[in-house]
Short mmCIF file of C-alpha atoms and ligand atoms in Angstrom, two decimals:
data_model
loop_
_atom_site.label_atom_id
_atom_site.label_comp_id
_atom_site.label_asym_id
_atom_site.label_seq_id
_atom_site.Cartn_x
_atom_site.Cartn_y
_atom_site.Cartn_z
CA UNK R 1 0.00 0.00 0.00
CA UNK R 2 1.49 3.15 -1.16
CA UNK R 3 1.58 5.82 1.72
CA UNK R 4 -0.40 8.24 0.41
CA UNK R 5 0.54 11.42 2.97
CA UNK R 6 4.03 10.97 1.93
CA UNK R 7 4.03 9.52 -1.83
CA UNK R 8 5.22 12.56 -4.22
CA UNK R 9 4.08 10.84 -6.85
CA UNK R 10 0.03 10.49 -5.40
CA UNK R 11 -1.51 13.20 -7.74
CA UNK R 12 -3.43 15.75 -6.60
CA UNK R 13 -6.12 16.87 -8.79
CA UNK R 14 -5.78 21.18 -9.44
CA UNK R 15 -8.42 22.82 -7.98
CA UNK R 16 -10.06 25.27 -10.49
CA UNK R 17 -12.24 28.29 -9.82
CA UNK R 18 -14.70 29.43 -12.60
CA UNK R 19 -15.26 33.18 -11.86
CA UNK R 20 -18.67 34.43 -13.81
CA UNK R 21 -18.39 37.92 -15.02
CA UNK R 22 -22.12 39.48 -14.62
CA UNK R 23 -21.10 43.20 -13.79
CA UNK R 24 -22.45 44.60 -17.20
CA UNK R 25 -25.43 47.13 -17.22
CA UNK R 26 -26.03 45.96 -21.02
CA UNK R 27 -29.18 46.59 -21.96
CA UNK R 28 -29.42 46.34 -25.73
CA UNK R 29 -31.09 43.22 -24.97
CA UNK R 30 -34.21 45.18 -24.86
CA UNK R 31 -36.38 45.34 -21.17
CA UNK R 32 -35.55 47.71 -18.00
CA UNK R 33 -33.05 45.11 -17.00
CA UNK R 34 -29.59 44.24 -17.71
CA UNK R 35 -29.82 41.16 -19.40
CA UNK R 36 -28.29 38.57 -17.08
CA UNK R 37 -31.12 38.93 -14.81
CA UNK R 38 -33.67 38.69 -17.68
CA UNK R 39 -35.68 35.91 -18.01
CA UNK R 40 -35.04 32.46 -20.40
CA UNK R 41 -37.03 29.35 -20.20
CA UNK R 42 -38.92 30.70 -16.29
CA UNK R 43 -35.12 31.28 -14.99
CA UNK R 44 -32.70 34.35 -15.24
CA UNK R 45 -29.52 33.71 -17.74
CA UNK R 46 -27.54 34.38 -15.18
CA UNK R 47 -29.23 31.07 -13.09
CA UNK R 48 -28.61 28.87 -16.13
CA UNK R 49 -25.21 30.26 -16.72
CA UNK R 50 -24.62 29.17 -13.21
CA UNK R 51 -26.52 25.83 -13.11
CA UNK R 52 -23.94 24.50 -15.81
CA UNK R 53 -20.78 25.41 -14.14
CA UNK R 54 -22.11 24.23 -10.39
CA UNK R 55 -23.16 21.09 -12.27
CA UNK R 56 -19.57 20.31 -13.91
CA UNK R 57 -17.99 18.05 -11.72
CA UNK R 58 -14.42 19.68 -12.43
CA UNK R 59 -15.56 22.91 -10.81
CA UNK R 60 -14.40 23.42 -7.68
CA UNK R 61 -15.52 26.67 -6.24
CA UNK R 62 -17.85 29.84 -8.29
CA UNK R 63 -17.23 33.42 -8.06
CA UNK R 64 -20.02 35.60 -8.97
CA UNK R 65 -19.15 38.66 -10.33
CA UNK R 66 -21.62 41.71 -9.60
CA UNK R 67 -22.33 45.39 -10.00
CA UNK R 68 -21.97 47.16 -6.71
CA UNK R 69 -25.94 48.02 -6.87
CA UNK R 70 -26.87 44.40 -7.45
CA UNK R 71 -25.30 42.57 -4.28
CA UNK R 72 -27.94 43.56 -2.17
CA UNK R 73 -30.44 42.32 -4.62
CA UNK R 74 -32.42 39.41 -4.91
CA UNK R 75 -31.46 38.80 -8.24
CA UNK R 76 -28.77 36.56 -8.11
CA UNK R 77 -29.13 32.71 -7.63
CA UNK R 78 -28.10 31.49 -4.37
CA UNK R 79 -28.15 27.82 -5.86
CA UNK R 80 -25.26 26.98 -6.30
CA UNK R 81 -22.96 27.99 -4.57
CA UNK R 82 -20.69 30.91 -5.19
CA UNK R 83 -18.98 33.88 -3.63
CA UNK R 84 -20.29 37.19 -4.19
CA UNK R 85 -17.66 40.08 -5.12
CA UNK R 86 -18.05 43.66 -5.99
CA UNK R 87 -17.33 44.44 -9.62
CA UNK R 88 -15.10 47.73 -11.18
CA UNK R 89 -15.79 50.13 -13.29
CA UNK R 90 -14.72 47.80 -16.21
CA UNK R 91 -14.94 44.36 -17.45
CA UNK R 92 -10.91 43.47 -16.79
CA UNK R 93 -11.57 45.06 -13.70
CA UNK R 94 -13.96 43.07 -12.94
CA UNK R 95 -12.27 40.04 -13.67
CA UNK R 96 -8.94 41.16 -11.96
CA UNK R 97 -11.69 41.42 -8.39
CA UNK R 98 -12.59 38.07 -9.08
CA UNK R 99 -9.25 36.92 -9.17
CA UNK R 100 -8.51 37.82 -5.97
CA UNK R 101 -10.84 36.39 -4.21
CA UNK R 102 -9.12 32.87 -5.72
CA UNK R 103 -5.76 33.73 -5.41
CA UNK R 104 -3.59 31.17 -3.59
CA UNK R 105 -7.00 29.29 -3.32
CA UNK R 106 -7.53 28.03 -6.71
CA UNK R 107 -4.42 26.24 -9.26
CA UNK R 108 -6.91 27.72 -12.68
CA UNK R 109 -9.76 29.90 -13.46
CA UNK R 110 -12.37 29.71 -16.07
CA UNK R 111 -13.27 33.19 -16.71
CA UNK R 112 -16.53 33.59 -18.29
CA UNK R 113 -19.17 35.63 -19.39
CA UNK R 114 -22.28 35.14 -17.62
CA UNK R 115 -24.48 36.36 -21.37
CA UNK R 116 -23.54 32.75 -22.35
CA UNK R 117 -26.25 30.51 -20.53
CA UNK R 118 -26.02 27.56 -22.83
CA UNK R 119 -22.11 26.74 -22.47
CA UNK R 120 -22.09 23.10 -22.71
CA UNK R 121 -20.10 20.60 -20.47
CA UNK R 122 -17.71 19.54 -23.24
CA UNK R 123 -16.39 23.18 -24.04
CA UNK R 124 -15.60 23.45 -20.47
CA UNK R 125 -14.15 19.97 -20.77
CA UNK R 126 -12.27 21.25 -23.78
CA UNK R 127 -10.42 24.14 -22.22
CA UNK R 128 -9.77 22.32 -18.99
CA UNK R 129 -8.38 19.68 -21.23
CA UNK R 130 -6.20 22.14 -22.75
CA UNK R 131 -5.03 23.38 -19.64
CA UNK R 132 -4.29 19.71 -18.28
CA UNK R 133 -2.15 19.11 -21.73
CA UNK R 134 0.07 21.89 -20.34
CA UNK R 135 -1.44 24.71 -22.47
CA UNK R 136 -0.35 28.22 -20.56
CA UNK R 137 -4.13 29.04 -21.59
CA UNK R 138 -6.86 27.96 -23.52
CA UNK R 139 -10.43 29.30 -25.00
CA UNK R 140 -12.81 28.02 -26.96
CA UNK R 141 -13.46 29.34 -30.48
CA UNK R 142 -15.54 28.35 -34.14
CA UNK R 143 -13.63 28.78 -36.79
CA UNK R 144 -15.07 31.25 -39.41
CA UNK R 145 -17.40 29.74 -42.19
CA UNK R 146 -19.23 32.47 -44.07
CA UNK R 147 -17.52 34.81 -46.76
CA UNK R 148 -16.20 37.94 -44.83
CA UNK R 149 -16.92 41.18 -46.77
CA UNK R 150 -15.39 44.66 -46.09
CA UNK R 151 -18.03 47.01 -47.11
CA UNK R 152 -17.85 51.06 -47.83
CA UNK R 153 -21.32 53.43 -47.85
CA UNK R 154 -23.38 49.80 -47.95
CA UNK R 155 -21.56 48.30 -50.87
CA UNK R 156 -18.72 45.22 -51.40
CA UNK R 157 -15.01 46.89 -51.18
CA UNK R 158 -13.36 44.00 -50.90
CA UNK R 159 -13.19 39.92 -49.70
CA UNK R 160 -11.68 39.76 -46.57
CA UNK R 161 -9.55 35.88 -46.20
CA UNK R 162 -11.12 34.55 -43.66
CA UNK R 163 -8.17 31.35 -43.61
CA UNK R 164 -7.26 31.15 -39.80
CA UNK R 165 -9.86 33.58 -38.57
CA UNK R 166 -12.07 32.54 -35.67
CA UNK R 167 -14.75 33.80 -33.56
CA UNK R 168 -13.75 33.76 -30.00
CA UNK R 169 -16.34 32.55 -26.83
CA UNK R 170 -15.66 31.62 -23.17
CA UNK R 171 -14.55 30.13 -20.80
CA UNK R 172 -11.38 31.17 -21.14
CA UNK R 173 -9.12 29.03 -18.79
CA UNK R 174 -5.98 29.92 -17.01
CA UNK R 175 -3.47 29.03 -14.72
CA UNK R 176 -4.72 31.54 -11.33
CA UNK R 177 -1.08 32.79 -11.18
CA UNK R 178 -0.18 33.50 -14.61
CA UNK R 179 -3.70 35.10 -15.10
CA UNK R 180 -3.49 37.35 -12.33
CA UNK R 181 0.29 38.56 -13.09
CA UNK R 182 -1.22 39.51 -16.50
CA UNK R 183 -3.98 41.45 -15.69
CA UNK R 184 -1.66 43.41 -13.04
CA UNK R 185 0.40 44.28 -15.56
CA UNK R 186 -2.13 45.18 -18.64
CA UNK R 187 -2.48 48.61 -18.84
CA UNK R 188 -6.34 48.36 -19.65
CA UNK R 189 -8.84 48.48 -22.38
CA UNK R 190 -8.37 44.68 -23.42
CA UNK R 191 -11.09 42.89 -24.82
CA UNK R 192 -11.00 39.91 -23.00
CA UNK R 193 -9.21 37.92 -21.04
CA UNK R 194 -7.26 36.18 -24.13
CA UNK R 195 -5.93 39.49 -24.96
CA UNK R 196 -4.55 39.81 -21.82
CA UNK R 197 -2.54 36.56 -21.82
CA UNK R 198 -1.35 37.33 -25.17
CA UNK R 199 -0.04 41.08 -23.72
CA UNK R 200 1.65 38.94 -20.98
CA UNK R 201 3.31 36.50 -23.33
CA UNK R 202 1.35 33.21 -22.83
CA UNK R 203 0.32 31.12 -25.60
CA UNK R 204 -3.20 30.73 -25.88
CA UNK R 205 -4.67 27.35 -27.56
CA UNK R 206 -8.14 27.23 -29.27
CA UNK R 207 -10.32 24.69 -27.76
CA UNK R 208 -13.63 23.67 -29.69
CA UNK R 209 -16.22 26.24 -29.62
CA UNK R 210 -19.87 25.42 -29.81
CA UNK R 211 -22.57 26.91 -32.22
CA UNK R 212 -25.08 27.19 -29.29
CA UNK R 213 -22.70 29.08 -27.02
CA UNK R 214 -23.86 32.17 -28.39
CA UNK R 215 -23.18 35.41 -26.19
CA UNK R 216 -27.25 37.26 -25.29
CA UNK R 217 -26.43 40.72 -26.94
CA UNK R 218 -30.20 41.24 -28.27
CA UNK R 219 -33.55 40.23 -28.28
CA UNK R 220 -33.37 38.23 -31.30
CA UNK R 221 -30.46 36.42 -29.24
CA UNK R 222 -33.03 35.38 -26.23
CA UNK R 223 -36.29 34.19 -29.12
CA UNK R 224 -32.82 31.66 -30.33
CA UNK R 225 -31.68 30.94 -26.89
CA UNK R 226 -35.12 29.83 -25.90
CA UNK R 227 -35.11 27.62 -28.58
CA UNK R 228 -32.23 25.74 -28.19
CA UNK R 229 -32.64 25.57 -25.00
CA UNK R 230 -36.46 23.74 -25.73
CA UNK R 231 -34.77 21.53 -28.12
CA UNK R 232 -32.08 20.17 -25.40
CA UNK R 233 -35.46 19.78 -23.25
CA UNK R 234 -37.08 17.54 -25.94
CA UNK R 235 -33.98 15.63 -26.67
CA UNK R 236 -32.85 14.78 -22.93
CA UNK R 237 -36.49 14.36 -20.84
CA UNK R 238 -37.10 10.58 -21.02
CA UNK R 239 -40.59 9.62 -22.30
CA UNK R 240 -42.44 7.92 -18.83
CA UNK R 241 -45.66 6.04 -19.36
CA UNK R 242 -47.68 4.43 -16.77
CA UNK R 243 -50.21 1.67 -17.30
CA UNK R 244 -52.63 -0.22 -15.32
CA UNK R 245 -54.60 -3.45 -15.30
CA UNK R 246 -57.52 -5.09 -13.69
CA UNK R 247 -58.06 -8.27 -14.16
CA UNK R 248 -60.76 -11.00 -12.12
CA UNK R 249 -61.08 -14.86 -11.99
CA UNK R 250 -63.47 -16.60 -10.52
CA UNK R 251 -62.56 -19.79 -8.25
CA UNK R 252 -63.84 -23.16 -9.49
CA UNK R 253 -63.18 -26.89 -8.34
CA UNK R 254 -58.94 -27.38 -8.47
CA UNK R 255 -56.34 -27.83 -5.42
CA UNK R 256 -54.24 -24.87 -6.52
CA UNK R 257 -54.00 -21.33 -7.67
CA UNK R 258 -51.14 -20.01 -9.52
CA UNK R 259 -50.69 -16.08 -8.81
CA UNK R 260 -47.90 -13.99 -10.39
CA UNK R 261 -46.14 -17.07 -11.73
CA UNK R 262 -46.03 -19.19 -8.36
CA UNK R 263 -47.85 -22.62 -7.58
CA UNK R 264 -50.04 -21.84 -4.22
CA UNK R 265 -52.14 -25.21 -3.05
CA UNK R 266 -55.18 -24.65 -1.98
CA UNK R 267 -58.83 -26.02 -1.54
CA UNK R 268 -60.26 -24.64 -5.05
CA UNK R 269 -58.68 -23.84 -8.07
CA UNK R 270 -59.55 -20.72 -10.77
CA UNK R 271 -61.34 -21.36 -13.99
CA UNK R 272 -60.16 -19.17 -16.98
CA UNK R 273 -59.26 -19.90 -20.55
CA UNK R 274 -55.29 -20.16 -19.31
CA UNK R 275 -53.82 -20.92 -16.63
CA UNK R 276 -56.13 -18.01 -14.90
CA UNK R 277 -53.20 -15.75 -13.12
CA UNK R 278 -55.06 -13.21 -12.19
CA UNK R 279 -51.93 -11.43 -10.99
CA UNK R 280 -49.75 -11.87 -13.92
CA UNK R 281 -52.76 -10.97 -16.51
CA UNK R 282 -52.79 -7.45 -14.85
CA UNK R 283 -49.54 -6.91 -14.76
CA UNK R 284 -49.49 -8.15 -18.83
CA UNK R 285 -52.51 -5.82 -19.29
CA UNK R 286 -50.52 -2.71 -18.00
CA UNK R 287 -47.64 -2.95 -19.66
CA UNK R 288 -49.87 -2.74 -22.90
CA UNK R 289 -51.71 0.03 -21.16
CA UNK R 290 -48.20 1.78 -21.24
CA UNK R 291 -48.14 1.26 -24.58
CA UNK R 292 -51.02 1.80 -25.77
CA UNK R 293 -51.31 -1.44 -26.99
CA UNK R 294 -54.56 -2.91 -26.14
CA UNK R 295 -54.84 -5.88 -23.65
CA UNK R 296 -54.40 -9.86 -23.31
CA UNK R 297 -57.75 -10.31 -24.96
CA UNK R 298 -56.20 -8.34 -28.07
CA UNK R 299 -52.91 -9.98 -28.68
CA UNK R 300 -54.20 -13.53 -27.67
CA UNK R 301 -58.04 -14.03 -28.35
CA UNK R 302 -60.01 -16.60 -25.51
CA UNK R 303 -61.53 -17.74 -29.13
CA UNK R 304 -58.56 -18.90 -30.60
CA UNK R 305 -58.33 -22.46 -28.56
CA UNK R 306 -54.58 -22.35 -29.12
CA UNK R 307 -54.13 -20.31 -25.46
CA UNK R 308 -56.25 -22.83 -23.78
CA UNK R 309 -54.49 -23.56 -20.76
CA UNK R 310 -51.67 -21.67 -21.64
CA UNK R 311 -49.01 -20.62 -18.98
CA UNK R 312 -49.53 -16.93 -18.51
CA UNK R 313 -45.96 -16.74 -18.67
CA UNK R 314 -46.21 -16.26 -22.40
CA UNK R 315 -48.39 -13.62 -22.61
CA UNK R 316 -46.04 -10.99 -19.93
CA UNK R 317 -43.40 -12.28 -22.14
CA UNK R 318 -44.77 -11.11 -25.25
CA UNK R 319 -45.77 -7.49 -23.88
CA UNK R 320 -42.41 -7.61 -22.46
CA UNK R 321 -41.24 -7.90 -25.86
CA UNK R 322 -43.39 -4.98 -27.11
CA UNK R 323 -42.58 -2.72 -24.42
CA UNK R 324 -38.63 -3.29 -25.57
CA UNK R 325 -39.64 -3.30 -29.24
CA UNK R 326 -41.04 0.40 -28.92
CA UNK R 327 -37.44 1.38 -26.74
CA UNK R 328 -38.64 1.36 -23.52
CA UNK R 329 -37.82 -0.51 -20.52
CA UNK R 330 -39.77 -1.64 -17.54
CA UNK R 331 -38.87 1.19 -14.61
CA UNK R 332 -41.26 -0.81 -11.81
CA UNK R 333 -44.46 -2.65 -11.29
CA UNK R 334 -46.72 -2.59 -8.47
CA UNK R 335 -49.06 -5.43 -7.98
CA UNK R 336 -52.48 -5.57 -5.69
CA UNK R 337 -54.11 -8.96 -5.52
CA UNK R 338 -57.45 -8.79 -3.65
CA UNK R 339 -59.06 -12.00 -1.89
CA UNK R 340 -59.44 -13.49 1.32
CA UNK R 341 -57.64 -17.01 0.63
CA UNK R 342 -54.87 -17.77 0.16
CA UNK R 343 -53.13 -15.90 2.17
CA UNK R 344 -50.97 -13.98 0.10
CA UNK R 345 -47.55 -12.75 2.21
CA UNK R 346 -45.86 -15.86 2.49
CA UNK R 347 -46.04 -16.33 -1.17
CA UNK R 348 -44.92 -13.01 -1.72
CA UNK R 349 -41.34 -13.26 -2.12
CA UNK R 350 -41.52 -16.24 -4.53
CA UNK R 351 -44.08 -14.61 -6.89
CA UNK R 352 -41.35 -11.20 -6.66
CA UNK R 353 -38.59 -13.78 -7.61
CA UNK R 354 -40.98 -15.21 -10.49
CA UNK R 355 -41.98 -11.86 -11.88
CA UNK R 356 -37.97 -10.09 -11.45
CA UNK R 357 -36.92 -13.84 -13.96
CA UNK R 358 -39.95 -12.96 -16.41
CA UNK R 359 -39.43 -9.82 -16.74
CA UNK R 360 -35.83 -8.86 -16.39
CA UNK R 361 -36.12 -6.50 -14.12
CA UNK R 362 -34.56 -5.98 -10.47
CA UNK R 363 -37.11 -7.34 -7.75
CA UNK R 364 -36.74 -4.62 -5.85
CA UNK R 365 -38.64 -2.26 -8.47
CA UNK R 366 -41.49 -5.30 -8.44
CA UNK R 367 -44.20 -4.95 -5.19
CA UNK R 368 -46.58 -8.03 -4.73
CA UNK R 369 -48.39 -7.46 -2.05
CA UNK R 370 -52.38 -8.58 -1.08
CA UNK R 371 -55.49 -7.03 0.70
CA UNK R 372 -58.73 -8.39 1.36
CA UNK R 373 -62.24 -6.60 0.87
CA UNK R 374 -63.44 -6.80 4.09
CA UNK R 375 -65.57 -9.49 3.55
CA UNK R 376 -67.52 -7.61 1.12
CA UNK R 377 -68.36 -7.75 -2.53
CA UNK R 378 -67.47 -10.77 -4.55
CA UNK R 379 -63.30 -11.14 -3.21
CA UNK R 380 -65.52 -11.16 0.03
CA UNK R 381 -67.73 -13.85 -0.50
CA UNK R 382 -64.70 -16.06 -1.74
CA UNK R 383 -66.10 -16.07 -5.28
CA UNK R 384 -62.87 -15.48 -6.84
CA UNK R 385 -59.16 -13.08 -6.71
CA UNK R 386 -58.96 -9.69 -8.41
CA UNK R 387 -55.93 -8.47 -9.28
CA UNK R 388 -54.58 -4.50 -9.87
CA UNK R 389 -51.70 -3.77 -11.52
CA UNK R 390 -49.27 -0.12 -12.34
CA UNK R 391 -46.08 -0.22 -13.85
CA UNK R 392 -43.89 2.15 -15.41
CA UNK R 393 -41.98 1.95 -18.82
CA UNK R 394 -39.08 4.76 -19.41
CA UNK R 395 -37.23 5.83 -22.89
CA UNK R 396 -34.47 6.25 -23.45
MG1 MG L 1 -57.42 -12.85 -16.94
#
């Protein structure tokens, strides 16, 4: 066993900061406020911006960067996270106030600017990647694809090569030291943060960039946001359907009952067309409820003499099929059976076992369990088991 409080060689992952720059009073994004605390898709950009960067699990720590008259505010998110700091009079100085608050505290920084709410994980991956492959710096960038024009009084002057141009984004990720030294130095009026590093002498590498990590400058910019963002919605929520089944048998001469799969003797048996598992049929009926798929009587007719007697295994296997056929898998199912005798609980774990072999799925996302009617009503009487069923398919 290596010792790991003395082994030099025992890495130590860096810790790394991302400091969100949301000092700007921009407004050209139409409304009365500036645009990070705006509203897209029910939450402020800033709250998005912020949900992504808490969420990365390569984040360490979140600095918040804020105009003076907005820290006593309610419009930042508290969730996650972050610490709160005063902002300058400009963006770099800004950034340089975030900085120290993660100086000596934090190995890099991520500085970014909190108009781009729909940074994905893998351009923060990118430029962290870029930084652990002993880039100085790094920031993510598209290269140009459209024809650049120079125009003069609305007209084409000229074709400007757009060969090795590239439109920048952020974050733009640094090593805390080097990053700080550079902005002490600049003497101002950089546009960002790349600029900087550049002034200082560090080589800056261009990470991937992605199309939908557009900067919010204008209302246009929030109608596009809002769609992308919908379209991530529709592409990651999992489709959940949930089925039930009913299902009744009524006892008839016999020494057994078979419920859920599992042999239970007793003094009268159940009369059906198959093997009459009351249990089983409702859980079979909804899983095709889930899918929208009819019932047992559907897929296996009681007039088609071929499913006399027929283990009732067959038919949950078939909707099994169906449910895995459409892409979804069974998530749980939850089965009532309601008589007086047989007593149910004893049998209970068997039937589970049954049911988790049938169907595939875990036993502990498959209840069995029983209740009687009091006495009353037909379960009452002893005239034969009903049976309830719920499950729940998921896709993906
Ligand atoms: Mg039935």
């Amino acid at each position: 066993m290596p010792d790991h409080a003395t082994n030099p060689r025992t890495a130590v992952s860096p810790k790394t900061a991302a400091i969100i720059v949301a000092a700007g009073r921009g407004t050209r994004a139409g409304g009365n406020l500036p645009k990070q605390w705006q509203k897209l898709g029910g939450q402020t950009v800033a709250w998005h911006t912020m949900q992504v960067f808490g969420r990365h699990p390569r984040i360490d720590r979140i600095v918040l960067v804020l105009h003076p008259d907005d820290i006593d505010s309610n419009l930042w998110p508290s969730d996650p996270p972050a610490d709160i700091v005063a902002g300058g009079a400009t963006r770099a100085a800004s950034v340089l106030a975030g900085l120290q608050v993660v100086e000596g505290a934090a190995d890099r920084v991520l500085i970014h600017d909190v108009a781009r709410p729909l940074v994905t994980p893998a351009v923060i991956d990118g430029v962290l990647g870029a930084l652990d492959d002993t880039a100085a710096a790094a920031a993510p960038a598209l290269a140009v694809s459209d024809a650049l024009w120079q125009g003069r009084n609305g007209e084409v002057a000229g074709l400007q090569d757009r060969t090795n141009l590239f439109r920048a984004q952020t974050p733009q990720g640094f090593h805390t030291d080097a990053i700080l030294a550079a902005h002490r130095a600049h003497p101002g009026g950089a546009a960002d943060d790349v600029a900087v590093a550049r002034a200082a002498g560090l080589a800056v590498r261009i990470t991937p960039g992605d199309e939908d990590n557009i900067k919010i400058t204008t209302p246009g910019d929030f109608a596009r946001a809002e769609r992308i963002l919908k379209d991530r919605m529709t592409r990651t929520s999992p489709d959940i359907r949930l089925g039930n089944g009913f299902d009744v048998h009524r006892f008839g001469p016999g020494d057994h009952v078979i419920l859920c799969g599992h042999k239970i003797p007793h003094d009268q048996g159940l009369d059906g067309h198959s093997d009459a598992d009351v249990g089983m049929h409702a859980v079979t009926d909804a899983i095709y409820g889930a899918l929208a798929q009819g019932d047992i009587g559907r897929h296996f007719p009681p007039s088609d003499p071929q499913w006399k007697g027929t283990d009732s295994a067959v038919f949950l296997a078939h909707a099994v099929g169906l449910a895995v056929q459409h892409g979804f898998r069974i998530t749980n199912i939850d089965c009532t059976l309601i008589c007086e005798e047989p007593k149910i609980g004893p049998h209970a774990p068997a039937m589970t076992a049954r049911m988790a072999d049938l169907t595939g799925i875990a036993a502990d996302r498959i209840s069995i369990k029983a209740t009687t009617s009091e006495q009353l009503g037909f379960t009452g009487r002893g005239e034969g088991i009903a049976a309830l069923a719920t499950v729940s398919l998921v896709s993906p």
